[in-house]
XYZ file of N, CA and C in Angstrom:
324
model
N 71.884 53.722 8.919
C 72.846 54.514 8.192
C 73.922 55.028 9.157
N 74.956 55.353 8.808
C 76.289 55.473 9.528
C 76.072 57.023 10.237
N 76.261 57.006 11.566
C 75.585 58.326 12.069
C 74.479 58.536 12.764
N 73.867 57.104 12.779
C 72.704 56.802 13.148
C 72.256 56.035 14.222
N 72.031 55.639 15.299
C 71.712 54.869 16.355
C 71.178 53.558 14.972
N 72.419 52.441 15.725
C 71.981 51.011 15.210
C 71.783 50.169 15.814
N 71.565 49.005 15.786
C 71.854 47.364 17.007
C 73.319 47.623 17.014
N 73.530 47.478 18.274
C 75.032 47.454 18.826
C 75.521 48.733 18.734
N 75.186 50.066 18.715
C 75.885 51.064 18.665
C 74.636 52.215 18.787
N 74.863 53.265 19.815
C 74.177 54.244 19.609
C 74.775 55.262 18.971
N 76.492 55.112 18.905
C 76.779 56.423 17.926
C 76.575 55.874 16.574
N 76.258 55.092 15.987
C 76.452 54.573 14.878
C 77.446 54.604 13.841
N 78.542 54.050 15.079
C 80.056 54.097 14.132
C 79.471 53.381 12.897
N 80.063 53.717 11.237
C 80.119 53.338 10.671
C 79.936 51.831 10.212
N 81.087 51.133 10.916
C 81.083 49.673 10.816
C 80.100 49.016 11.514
N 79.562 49.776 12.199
C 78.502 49.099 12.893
C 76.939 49.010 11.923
N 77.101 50.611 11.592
C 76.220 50.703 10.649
C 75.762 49.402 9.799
N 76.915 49.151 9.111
C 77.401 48.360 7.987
C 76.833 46.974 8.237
N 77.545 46.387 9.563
C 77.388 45.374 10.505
C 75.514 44.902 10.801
N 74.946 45.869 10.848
C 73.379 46.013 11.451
C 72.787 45.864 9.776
N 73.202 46.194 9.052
C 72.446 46.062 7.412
C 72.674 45.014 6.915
N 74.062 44.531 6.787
C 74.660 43.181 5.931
C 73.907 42.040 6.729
N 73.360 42.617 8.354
C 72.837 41.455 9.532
C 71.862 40.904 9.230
N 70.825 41.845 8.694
C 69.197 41.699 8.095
C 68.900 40.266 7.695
N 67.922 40.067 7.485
C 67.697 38.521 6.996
C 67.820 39.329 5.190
N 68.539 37.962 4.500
C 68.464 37.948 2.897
C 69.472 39.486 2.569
N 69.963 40.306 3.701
C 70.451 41.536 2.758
C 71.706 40.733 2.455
N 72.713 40.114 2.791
C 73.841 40.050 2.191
C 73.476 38.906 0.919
N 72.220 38.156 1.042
C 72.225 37.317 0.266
C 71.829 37.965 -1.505
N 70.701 38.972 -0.624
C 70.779 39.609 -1.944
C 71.637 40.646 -2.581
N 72.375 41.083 -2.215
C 73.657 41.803 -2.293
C 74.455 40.768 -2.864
N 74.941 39.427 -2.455
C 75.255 38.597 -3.446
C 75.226 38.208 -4.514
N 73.999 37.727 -4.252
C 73.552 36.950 -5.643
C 73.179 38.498 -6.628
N 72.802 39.233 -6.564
C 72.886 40.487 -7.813
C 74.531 41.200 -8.361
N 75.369 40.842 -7.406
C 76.683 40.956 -7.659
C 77.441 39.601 -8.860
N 76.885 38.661 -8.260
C 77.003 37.044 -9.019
C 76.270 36.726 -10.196
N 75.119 37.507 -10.439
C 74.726 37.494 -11.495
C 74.168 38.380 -12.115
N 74.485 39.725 -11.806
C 74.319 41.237 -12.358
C 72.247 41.731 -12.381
N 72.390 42.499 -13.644
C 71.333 42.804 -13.280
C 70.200 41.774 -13.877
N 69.036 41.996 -12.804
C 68.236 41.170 -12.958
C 66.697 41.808 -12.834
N 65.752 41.050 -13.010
C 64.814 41.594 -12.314
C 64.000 40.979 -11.028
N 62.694 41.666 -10.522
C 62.399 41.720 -9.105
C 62.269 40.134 -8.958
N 61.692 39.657 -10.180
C 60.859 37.926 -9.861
C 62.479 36.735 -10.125
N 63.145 37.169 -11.061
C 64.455 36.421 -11.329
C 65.398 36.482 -9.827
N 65.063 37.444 -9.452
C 65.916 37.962 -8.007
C 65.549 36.727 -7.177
N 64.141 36.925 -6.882
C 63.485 35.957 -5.346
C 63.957 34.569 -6.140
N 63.993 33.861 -7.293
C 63.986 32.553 -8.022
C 65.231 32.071 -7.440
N 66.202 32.786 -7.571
C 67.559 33.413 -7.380
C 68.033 33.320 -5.779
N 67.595 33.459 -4.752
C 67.600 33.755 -3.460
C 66.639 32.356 -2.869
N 66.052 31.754 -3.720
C 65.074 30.867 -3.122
C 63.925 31.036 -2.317
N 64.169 30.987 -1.043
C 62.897 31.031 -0.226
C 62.574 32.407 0.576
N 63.239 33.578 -0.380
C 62.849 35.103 0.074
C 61.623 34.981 -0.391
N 61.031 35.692 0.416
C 59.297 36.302 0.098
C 59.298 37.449 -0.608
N 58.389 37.800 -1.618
C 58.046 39.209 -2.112
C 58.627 40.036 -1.143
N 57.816 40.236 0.035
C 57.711 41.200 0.869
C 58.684 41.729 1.276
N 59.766 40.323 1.696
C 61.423 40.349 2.775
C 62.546 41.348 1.527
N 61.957 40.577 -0.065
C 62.974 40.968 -1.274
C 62.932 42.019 -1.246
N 61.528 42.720 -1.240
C 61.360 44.406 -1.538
C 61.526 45.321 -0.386
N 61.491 44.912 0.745
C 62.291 45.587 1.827
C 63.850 45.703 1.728
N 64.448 44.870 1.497
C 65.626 44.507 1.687
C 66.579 45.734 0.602
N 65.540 45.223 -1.329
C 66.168 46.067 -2.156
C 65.995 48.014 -1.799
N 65.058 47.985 -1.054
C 64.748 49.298 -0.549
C 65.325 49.708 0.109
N 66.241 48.840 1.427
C 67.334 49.112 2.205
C 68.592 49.315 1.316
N 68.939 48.131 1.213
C 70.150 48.462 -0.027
C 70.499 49.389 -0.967
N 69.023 49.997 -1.740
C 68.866 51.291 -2.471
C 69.186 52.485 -1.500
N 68.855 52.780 -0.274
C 68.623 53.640 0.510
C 70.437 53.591 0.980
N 71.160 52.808 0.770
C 72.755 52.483 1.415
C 73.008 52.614 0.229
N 73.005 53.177 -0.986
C 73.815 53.304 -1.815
C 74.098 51.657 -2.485
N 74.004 50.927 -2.359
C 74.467 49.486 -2.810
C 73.752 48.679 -4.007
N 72.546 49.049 -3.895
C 72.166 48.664 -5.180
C 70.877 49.941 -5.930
N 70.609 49.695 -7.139
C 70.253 50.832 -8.042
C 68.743 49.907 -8.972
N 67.978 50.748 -9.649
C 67.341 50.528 -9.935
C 67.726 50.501 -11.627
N 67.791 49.459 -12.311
C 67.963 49.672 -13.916
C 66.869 49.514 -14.646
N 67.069 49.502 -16.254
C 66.201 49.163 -17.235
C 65.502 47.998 -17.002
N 66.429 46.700 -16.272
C 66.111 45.210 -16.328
C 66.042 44.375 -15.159
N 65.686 45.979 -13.939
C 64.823 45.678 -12.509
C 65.913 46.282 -11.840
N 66.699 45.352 -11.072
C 67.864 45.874 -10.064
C 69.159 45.522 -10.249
N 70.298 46.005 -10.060
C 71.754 45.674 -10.479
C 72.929 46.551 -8.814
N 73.741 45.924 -9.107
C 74.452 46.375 -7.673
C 75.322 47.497 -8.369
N 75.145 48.913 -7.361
C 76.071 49.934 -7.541
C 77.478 49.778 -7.691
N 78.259 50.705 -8.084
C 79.888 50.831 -8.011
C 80.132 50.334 -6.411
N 79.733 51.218 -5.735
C 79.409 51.168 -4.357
C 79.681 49.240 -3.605
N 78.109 49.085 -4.304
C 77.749 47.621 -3.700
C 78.759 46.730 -4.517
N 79.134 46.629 -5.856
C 80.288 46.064 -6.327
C 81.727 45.854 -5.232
N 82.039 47.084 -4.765
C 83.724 47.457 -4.340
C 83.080 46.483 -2.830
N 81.695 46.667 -2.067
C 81.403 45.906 -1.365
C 81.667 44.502 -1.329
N 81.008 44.080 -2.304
C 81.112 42.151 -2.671
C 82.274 42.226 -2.518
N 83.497 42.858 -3.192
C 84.816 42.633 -3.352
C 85.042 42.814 -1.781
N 84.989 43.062 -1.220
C 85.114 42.673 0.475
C 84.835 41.868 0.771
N 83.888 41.506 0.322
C 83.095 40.403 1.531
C 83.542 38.516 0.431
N 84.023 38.935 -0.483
C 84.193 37.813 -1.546
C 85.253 36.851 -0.947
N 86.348 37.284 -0.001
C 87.263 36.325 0.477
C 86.206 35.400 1.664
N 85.450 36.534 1.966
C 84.529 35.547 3.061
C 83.652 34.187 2.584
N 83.200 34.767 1.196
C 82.818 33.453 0.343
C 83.618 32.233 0.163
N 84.859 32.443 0.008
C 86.153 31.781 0.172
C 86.833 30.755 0.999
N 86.659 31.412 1.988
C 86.533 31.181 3.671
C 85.438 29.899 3.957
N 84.528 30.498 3.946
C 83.338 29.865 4.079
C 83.483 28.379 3.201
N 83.877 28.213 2.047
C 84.411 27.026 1.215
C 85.790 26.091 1.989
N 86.500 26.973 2.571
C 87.568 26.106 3.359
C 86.830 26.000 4.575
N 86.260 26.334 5.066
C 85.703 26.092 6.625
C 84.522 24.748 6.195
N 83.798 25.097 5.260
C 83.155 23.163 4.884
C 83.939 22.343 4.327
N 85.456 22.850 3.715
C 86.174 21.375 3.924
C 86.362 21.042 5.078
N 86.884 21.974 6.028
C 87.394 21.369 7.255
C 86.250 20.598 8.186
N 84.928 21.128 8.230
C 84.096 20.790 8.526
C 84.073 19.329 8.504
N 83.705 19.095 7.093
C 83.500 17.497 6.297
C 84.907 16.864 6.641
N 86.230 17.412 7.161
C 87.056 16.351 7.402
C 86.951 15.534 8.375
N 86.502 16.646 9.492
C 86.367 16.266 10.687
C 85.400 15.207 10.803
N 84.216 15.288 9.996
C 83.162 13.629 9.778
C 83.724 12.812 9.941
């Protein structure tokens, strides 16, 4: 949490914060995919993410809950206002990531 001694930062500037959570194994993935396909529940989630484990999913949504980013609903888990305005950050990177495997595959 921002304020907090993280990887790469003992003051825990903010972005670093940020940087050390989105780093996790499966957190940005699941931060994704619940943004991409709203709310869901715990078993549709891992189906969803593929080869997350119970264990990695429910850590992860526990982190994410604990950062404000995602919430607990009627129909399991759904991404906060918060974790929403997030994706919308990180969504050009999805983007990105699509022109960087064209360029990739040109170069073949």
């Amino acid at each position: 949490m921002p304020g907090q001694p993280v990887r790469g930062s003992r003051s825990g500037a903010p972005i670093m914060a940020l940087f050390d959570l989105l780093g996790r194994h499966w957190a940005m993935g699941v931060l994704w995919t619940l943004s991409e396909i709203g709310p869901c529940t715990f078993r549709k989630l891992q189906e969803d993410c593929e080869s997350i484990s119970p264990a990695a999913l429910n850590t992860r949504l526990k982190e994410l809950q604990a950062a404000g980013f995602v919430h607990r609903v009627e129909d399991g888990y759904a991404p906060t206002e918060l974790g929403l305005r997030l994706y919308g950050q990180l969504r050009p990177l999805g983007d990105f990531s699509k022109e960087w495997a064209r360029h990739l595959n040109a170069q073949d």
